[in-house]
Short mmCIF file of C-alpha atoms and ligand atoms in Angstrom, two decimals:
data_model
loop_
_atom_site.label_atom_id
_atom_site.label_comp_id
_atom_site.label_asym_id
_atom_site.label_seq_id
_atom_site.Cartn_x
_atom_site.Cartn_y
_atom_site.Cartn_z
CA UNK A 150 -15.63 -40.47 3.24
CA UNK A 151 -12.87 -42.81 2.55
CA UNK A 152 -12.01 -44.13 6.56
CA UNK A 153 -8.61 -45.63 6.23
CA UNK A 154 -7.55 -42.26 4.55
CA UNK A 155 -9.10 -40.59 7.40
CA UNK A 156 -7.25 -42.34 10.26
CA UNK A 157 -3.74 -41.83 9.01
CA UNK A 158 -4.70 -38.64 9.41
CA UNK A 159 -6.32 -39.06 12.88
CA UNK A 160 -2.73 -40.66 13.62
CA UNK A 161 -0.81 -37.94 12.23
CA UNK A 162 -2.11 -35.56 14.25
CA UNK A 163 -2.02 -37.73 17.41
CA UNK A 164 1.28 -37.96 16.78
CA UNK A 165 1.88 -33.45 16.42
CA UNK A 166 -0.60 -33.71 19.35
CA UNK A 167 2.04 -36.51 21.64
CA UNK A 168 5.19 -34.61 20.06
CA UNK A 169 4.08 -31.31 21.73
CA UNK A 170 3.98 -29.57 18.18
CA UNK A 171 0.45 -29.29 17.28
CA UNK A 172 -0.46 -25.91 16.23
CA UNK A 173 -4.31 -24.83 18.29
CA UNK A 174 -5.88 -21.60 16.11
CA UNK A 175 -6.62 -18.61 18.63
CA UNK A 176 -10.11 -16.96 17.25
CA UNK A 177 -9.99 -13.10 16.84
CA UNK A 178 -13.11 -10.81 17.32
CA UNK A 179 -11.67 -7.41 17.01
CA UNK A 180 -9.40 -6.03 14.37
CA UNK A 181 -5.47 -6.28 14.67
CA UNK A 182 -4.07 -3.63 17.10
CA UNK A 183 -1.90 -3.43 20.20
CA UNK A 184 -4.84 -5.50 21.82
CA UNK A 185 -6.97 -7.92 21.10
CA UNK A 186 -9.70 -9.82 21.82
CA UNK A 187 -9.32 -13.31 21.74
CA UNK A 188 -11.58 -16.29 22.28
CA UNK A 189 -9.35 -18.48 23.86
CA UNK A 190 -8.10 -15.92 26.11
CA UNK A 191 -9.80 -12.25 26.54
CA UNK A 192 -7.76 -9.15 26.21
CA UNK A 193 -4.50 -9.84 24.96
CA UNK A 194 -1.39 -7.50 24.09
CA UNK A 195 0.03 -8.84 20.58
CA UNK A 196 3.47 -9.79 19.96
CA UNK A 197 3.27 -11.86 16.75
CA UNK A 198 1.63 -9.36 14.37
CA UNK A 199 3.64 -8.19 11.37
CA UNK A 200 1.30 -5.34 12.12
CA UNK A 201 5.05 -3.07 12.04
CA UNK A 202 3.13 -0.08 11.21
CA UNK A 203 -0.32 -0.22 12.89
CA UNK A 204 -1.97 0.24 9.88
CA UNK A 205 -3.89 -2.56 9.97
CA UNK A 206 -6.61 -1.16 11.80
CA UNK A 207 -5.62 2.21 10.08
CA UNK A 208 -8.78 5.05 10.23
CA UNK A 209 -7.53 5.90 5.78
CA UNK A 210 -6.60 2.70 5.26
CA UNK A 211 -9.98 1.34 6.01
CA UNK A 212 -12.12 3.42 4.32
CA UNK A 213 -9.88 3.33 1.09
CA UNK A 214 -10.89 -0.21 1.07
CA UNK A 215 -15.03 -0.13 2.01
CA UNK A 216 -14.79 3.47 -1.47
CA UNK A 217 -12.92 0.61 -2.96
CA UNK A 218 -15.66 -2.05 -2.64
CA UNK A 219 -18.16 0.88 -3.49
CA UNK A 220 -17.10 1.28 -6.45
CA UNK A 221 -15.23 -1.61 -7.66
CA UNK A 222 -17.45 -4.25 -6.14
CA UNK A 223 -15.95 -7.43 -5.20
CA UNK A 224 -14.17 -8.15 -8.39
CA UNK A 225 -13.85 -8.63 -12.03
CA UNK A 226 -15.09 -12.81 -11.79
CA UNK A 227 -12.08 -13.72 -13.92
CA UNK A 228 -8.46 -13.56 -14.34
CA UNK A 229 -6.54 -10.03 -15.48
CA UNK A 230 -5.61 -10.59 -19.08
CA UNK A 231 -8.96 -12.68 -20.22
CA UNK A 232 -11.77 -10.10 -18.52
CA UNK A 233 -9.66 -6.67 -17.86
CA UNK A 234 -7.81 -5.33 -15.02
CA UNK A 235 -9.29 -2.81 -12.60
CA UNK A 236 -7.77 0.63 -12.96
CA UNK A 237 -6.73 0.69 -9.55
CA UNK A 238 -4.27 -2.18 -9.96
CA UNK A 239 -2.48 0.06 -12.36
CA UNK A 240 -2.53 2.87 -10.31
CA UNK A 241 -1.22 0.53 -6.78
CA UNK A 242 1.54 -1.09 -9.12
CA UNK A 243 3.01 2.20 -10.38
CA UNK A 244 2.83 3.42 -7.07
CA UNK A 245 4.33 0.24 -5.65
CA UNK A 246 7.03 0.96 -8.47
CA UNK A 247 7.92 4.67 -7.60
CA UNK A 248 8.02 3.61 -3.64
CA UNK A 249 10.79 1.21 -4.30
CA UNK A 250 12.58 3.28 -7.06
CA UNK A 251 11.89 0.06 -9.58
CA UNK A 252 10.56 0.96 -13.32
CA UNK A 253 7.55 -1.52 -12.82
CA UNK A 254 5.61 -3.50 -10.80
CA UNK A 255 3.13 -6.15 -10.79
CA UNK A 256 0.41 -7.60 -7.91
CA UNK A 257 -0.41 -10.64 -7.22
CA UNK A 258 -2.84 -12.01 -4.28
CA UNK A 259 0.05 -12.92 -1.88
CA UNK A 260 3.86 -13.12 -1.95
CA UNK A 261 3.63 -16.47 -2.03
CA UNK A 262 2.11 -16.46 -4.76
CA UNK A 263 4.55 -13.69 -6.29
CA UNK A 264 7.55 -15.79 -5.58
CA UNK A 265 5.47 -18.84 -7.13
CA UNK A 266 5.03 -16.98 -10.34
CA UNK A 267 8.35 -15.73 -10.66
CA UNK A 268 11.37 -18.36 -11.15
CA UNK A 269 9.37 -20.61 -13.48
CA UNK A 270 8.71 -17.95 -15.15
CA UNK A 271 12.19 -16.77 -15.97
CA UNK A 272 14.14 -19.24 -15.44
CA UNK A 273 14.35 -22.06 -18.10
CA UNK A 274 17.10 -24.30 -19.64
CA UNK A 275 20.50 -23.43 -18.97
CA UNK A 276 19.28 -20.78 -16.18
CA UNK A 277 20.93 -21.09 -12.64
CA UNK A 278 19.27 -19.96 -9.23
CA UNK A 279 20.92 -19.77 -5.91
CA UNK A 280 19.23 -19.11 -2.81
CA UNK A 281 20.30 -18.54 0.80
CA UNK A 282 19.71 -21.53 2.94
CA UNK A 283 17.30 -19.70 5.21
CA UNK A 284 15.10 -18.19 2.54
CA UNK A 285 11.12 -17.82 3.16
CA UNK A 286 9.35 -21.34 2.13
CA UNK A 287 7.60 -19.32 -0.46
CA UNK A 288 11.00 -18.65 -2.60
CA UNK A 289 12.28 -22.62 -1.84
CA UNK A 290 8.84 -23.87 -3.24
CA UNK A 291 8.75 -21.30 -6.06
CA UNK A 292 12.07 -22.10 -6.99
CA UNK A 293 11.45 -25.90 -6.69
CA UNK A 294 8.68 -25.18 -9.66
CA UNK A 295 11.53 -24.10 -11.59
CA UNK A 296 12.53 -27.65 -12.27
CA UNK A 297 14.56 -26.82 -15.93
CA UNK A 298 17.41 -24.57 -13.71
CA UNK A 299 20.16 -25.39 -12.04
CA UNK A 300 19.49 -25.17 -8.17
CA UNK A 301 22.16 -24.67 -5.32
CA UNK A 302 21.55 -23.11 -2.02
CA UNK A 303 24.19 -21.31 -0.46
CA UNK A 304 25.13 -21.61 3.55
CA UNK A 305 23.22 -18.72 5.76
CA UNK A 306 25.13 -15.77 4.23
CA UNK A 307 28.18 -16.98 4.15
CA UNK A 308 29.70 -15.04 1.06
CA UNK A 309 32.35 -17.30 0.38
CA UNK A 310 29.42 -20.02 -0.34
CA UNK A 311 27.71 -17.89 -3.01
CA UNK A 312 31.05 -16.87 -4.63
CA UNK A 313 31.58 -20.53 -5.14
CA UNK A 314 28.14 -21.22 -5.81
CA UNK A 315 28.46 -18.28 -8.25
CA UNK A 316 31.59 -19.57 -9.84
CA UNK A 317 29.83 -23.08 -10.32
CA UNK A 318 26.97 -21.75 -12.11
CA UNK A 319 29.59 -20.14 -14.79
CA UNK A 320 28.26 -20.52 -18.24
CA UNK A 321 24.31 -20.63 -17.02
CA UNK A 322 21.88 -17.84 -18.26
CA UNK A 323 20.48 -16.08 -16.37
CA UNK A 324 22.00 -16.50 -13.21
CA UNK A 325 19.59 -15.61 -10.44
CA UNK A 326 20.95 -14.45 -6.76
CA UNK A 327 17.84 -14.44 -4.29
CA UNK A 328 17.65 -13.78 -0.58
CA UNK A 329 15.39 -12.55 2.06
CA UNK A 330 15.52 -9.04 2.98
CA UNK A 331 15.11 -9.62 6.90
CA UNK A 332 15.31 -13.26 7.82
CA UNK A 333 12.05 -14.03 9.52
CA UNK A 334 13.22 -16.44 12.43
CA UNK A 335 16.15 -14.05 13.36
CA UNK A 336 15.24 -10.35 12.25
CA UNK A 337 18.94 -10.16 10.99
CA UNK A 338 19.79 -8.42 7.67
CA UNK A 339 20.71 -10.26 4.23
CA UNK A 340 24.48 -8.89 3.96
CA UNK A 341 22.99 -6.80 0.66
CA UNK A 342 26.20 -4.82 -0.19
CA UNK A 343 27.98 -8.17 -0.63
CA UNK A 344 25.39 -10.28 -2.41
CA UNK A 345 24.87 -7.26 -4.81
CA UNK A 346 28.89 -6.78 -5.40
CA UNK A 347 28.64 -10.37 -6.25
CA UNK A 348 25.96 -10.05 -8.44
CA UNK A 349 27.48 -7.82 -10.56
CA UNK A 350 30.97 -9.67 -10.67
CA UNK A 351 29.43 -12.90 -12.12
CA UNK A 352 26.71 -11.08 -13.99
CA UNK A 353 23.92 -12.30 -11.62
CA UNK A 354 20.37 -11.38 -11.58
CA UNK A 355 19.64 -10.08 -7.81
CA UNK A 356 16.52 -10.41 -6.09
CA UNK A 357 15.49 -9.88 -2.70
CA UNK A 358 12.05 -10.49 -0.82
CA UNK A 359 11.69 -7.67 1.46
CA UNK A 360 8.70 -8.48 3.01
CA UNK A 361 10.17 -8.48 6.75
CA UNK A 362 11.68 -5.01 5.68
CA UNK A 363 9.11 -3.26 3.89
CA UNK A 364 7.52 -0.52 6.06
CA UNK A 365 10.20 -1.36 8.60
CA UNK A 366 13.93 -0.58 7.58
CA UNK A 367 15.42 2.03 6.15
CA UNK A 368 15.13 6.27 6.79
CA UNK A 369 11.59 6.01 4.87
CA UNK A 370 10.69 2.72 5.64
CA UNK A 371 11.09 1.74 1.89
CA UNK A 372 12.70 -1.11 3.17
CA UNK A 373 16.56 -3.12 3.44
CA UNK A 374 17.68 -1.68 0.62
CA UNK A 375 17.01 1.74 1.54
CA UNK A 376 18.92 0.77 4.68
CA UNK A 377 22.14 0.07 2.74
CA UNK A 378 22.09 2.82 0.72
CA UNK A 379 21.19 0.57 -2.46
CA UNK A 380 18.13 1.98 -3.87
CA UNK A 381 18.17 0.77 -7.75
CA UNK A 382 21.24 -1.67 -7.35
CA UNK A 383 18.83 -4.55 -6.73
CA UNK A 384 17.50 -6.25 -9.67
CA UNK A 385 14.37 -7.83 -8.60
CA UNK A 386 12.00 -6.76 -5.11
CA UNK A 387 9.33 -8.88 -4.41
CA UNK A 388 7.62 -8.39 -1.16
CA UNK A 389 4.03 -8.57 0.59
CA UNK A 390 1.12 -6.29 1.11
CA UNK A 391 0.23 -8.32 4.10
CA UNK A 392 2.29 -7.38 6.67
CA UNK A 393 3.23 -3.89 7.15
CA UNK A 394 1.29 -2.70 4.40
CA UNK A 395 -2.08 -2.47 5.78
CA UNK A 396 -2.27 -6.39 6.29
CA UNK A 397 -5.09 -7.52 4.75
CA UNK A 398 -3.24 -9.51 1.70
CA UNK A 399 -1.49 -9.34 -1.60
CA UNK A 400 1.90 -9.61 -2.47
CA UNK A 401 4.35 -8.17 -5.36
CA UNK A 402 7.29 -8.06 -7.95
CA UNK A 403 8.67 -4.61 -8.67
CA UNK A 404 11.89 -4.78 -11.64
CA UNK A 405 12.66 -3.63 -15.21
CA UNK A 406 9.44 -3.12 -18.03
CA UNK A 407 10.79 -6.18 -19.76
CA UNK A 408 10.18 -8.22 -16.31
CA UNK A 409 6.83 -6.99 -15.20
CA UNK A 410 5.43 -7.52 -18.98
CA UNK A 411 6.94 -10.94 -19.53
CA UNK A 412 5.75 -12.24 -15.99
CA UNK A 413 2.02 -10.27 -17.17
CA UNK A 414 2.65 -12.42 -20.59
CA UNK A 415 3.33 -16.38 -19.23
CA UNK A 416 3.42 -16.25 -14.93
CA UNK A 417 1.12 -18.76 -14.18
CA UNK A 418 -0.49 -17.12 -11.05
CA UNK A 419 -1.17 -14.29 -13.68
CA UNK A 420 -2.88 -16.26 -16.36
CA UNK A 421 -4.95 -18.96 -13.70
CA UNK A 422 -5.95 -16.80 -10.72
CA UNK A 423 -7.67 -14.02 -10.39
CA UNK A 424 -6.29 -10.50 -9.32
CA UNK A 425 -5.75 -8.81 -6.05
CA UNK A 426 -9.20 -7.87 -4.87
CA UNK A 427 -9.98 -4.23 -5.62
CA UNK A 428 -10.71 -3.46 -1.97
CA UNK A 429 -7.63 -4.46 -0.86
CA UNK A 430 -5.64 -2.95 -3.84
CA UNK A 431 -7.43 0.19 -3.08
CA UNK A 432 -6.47 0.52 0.88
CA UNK A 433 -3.15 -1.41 0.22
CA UNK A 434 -2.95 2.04 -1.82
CA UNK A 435 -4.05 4.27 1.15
CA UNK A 436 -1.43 2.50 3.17
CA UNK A 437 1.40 3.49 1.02
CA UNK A 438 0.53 6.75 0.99
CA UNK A 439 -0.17 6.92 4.61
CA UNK A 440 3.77 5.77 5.44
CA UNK A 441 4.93 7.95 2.85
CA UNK A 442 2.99 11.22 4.64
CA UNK A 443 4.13 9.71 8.27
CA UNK A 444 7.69 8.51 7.81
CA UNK A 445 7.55 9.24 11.78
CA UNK A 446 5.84 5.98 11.84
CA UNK A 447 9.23 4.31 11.53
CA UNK A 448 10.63 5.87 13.62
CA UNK A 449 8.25 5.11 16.76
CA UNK A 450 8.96 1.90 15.57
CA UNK A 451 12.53 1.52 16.01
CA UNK A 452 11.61 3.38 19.67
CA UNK A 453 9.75 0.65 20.42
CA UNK A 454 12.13 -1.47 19.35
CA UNK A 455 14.76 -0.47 21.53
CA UNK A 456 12.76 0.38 24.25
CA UNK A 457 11.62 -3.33 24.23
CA UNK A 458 15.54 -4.95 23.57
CA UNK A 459 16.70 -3.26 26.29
CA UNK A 460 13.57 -3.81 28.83
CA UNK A 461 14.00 -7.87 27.89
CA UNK A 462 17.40 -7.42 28.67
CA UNK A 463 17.01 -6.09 31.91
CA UNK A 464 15.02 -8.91 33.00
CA UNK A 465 18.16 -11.44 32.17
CA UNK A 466 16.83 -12.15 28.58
CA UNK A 467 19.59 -12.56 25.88
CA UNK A 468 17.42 -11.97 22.51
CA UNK A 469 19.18 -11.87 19.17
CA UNK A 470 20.99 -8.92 18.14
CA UNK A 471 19.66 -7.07 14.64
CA UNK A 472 17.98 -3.95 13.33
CA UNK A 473 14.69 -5.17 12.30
CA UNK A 474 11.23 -5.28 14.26
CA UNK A 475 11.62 -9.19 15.05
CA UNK A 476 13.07 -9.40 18.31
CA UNK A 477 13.42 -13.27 19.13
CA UNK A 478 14.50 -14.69 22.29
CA UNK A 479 16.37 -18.43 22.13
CA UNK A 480 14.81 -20.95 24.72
CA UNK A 481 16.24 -23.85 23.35
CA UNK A 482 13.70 -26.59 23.46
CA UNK A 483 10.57 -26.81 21.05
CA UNK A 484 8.50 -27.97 24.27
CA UNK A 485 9.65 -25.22 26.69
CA UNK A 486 8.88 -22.39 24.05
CA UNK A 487 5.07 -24.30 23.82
CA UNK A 488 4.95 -24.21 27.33
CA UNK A 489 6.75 -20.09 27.83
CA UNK A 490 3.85 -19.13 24.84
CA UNK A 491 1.50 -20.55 26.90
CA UNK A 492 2.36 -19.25 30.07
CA UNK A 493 2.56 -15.34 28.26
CA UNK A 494 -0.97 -15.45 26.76
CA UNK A 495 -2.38 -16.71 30.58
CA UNK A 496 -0.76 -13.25 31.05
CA UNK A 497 -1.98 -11.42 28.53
CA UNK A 498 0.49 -11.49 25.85
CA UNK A 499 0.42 -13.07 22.57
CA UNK A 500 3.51 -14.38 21.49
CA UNK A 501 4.20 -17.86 19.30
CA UNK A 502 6.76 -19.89 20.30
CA UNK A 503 8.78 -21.55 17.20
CA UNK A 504 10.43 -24.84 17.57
CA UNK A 505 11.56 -27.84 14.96
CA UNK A 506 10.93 -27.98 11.85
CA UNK A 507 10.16 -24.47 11.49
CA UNK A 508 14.04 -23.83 13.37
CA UNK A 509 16.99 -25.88 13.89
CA UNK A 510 16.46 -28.51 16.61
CA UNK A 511 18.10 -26.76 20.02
CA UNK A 512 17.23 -23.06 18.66
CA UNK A 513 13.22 -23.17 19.69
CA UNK A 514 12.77 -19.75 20.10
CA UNK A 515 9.54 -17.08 21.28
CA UNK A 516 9.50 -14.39 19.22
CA UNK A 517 8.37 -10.83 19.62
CA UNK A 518 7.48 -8.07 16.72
CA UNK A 519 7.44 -4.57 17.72
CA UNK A 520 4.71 -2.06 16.10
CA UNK A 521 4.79 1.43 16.08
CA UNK A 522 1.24 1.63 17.64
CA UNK A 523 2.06 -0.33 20.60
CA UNK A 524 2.02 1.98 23.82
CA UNK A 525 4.92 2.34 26.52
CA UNK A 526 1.99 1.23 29.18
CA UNK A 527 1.17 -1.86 26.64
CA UNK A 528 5.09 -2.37 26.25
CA UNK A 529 5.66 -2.22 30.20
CA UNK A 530 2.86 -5.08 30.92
CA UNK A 531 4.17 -6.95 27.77
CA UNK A 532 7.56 -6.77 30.15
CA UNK A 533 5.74 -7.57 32.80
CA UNK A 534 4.31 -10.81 31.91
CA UNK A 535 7.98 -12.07 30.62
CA UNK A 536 9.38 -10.94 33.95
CA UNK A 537 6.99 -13.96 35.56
CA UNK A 538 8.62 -16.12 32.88
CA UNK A 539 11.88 -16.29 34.87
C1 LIG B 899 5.48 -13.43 4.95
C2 LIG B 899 6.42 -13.70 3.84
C3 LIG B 899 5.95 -14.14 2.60
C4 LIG B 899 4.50 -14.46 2.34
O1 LIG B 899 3.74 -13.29 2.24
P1 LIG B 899 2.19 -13.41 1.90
O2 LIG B 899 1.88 -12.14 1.18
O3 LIG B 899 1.48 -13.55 3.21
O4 LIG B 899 2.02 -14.61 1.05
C5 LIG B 899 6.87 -14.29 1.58
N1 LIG B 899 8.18 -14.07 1.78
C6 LIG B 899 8.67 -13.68 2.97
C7 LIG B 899 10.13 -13.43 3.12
C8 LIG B 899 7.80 -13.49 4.04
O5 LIG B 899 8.29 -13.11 5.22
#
């Protein structure tokens, strides 16, 4: 144990601890759903799942994955290309592929790590990538590793910005265009019938991580660019298993043959880590399959949705306008969402506040998800408990 090292660190975190900002884990016992059991704080109504679906704790879903570990076991001990690839991988990415109207797809064992193994990838000498100034910290690190391109970030989708972004990156190859599908910290929309247009004026390569919309927006939940009418306009999908997708993990990037096999050929992720476990792959599978035989799911979501806006709104709360599942309320500052976070799970409702750096200073916010599988009952006590809040 080297002790110097040790208390810097001690100070560090006496510092998050005096600055109000120091993140305390809440311990789970039961599986994600409406309610919870927590630890810290008993019975809890959840707010802050990307559980959109409720598939999660899914009856199909489940069992997919404990056949899966019957048969698979719990994986190959190696990475995909040096020790072979389970079948089922195959069998999620085409399906992954079909779902999303893309000609391939490929899994990896988080977005994060899907956006890690992408830019580097493609993007070498001469190459250009420009990325909304509000993108995921998975696409700014993954495009950081892409240290040979030319990197500019454009203002929060302001279109002029990328068209003169665009116009600066003339003469670059490829030119890459990426952009959340849902912003995370707002639950507005990437302006997609823009950014494509765009795209296609300056020859850009588009990409958008819809993991925020996946299971969420659009008639069939296939996600923001179902929602704009766009399906096979977008050049590049990546998104997550993790969220509305059953939950457990994994992430993805869906695109041309030519992609899929050249990121199979030299991603790093790909060639150094090992796969998607075959459990997951298998009830990530189920989950799929499940929306695609229940596309009523979505639609009890965006109920709840509005059901919850306009409850919130009632009780004098002003939360963000937008059509996705992330309803967030601005507080201001990052101490008083701590202490309205606080005050909600002492009444039964889980909900994280956000405050600097995750937002801009002034915009600490508490932020509420929807799910389908939440009840009107569990939706009126949710209201409830924010009612004491004011
Ligand atoms: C959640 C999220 C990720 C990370 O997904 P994981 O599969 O959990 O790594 C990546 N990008 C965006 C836009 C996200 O919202």
């Amino acid at each position: 144990m080297n002790s110097a090292f040790d208390t810097q660190l001690q100070s560090e975190l006496d510092a998050l601890k005096a600055a109000g900002t120091y993140k305390h884990l809440r311990h789970i016992t039961t599986p994600m759903a409406p309610e919870v059991h927590m630890e810290e704080a008993g019975d809890v109504i959840v707010l802050s799942s990307n559980n959109y679906l409720g598939l999660s704790d899914q009856a199909e879903v489940i069992e997919a994955g404990i056949e899966g570990l019957r048969k698979y076991g719990a994986g190959t001990a190696s990475v995909r290309f040096i020790c072979g690839t389970f079948d089922i991988h195959r069998t999620l990415e085409e399906r992954i592929a079909t779902f999303l109207g893309t000609q391939a797809s490929l899994t990896y064992v988080s977005c994060w790590n899907a956006n890690t193994g992408l830019f580097a990838t493609v993007c070498g000498e001469g190459s250009a990538i420009i990325s909304d100034e509000l993108n995921h910290a998975s696409i700014i690190d993954g495009v950081r590793l892409a240290s040979k391109s030319k990197r500019a970030v454009y203002k929060h989708s302001d279109m002029a910005d990328l068209e003169a972004k665009l116009k600066a990156a003339e003469g670059c190859a490829p030119i890459l265009v990426v952009t959340d599908g849902v912003f995370s910290m707002e639950g507005s929309l990437a302006k997609l019938p823009e950014i494509v247009a765009l795209c296609k004026k300056y020859g850009a390569v588009s990409i958008v991580d819809d993991s925020h919309g996946t299971g969420v927006m659009g008639k069939t939940g296939r996600g923001t660019i179902e929602h704009f009418g766009l399906t096979g306009d977008v050049d590049i999908i990546t998104g997550t298993l993790g969220k509305a997708l059953g939950g457990a993990a994994g992430g993805f990037v869906a695109g041309s043959h030519a992609l899929i096999d050249i990121l199979i050929q030299r991603s790093r992720p790909q060639l150094f880590s090992n796969a998607l476990p075959a459990t997951v792959a298998c009830s990530s599978l189920a989950a799929i399959d499940y929306l695609d035989a229940h596309p009523e799911l979505v639609d009890r979501l965006r109920a709840n949705v509005a059901y919850f806006r306009e409850g919130l709104t009632r009780l004098g709360f002003k939360p963000l306008d937008g059509p996705s599942a992330i309803v967030p309320i601005i507080v201001g500052e990052t101490a008083t969402a701590i202490a309205m976070s606080d005050k909600l799970l002492r009444g039964g409702v889980f909900v994280t506040g956000f405050g600097f750096p995750v937002v801009p200073e002034g915009t600490a916010r508490i932020r509420t998800q929807l799910s389908a599988a939440l009840t009107k009952d569990e939706m009126d006590r949710a209201l409830a408990a924010f009612e004491t809040l004011r």
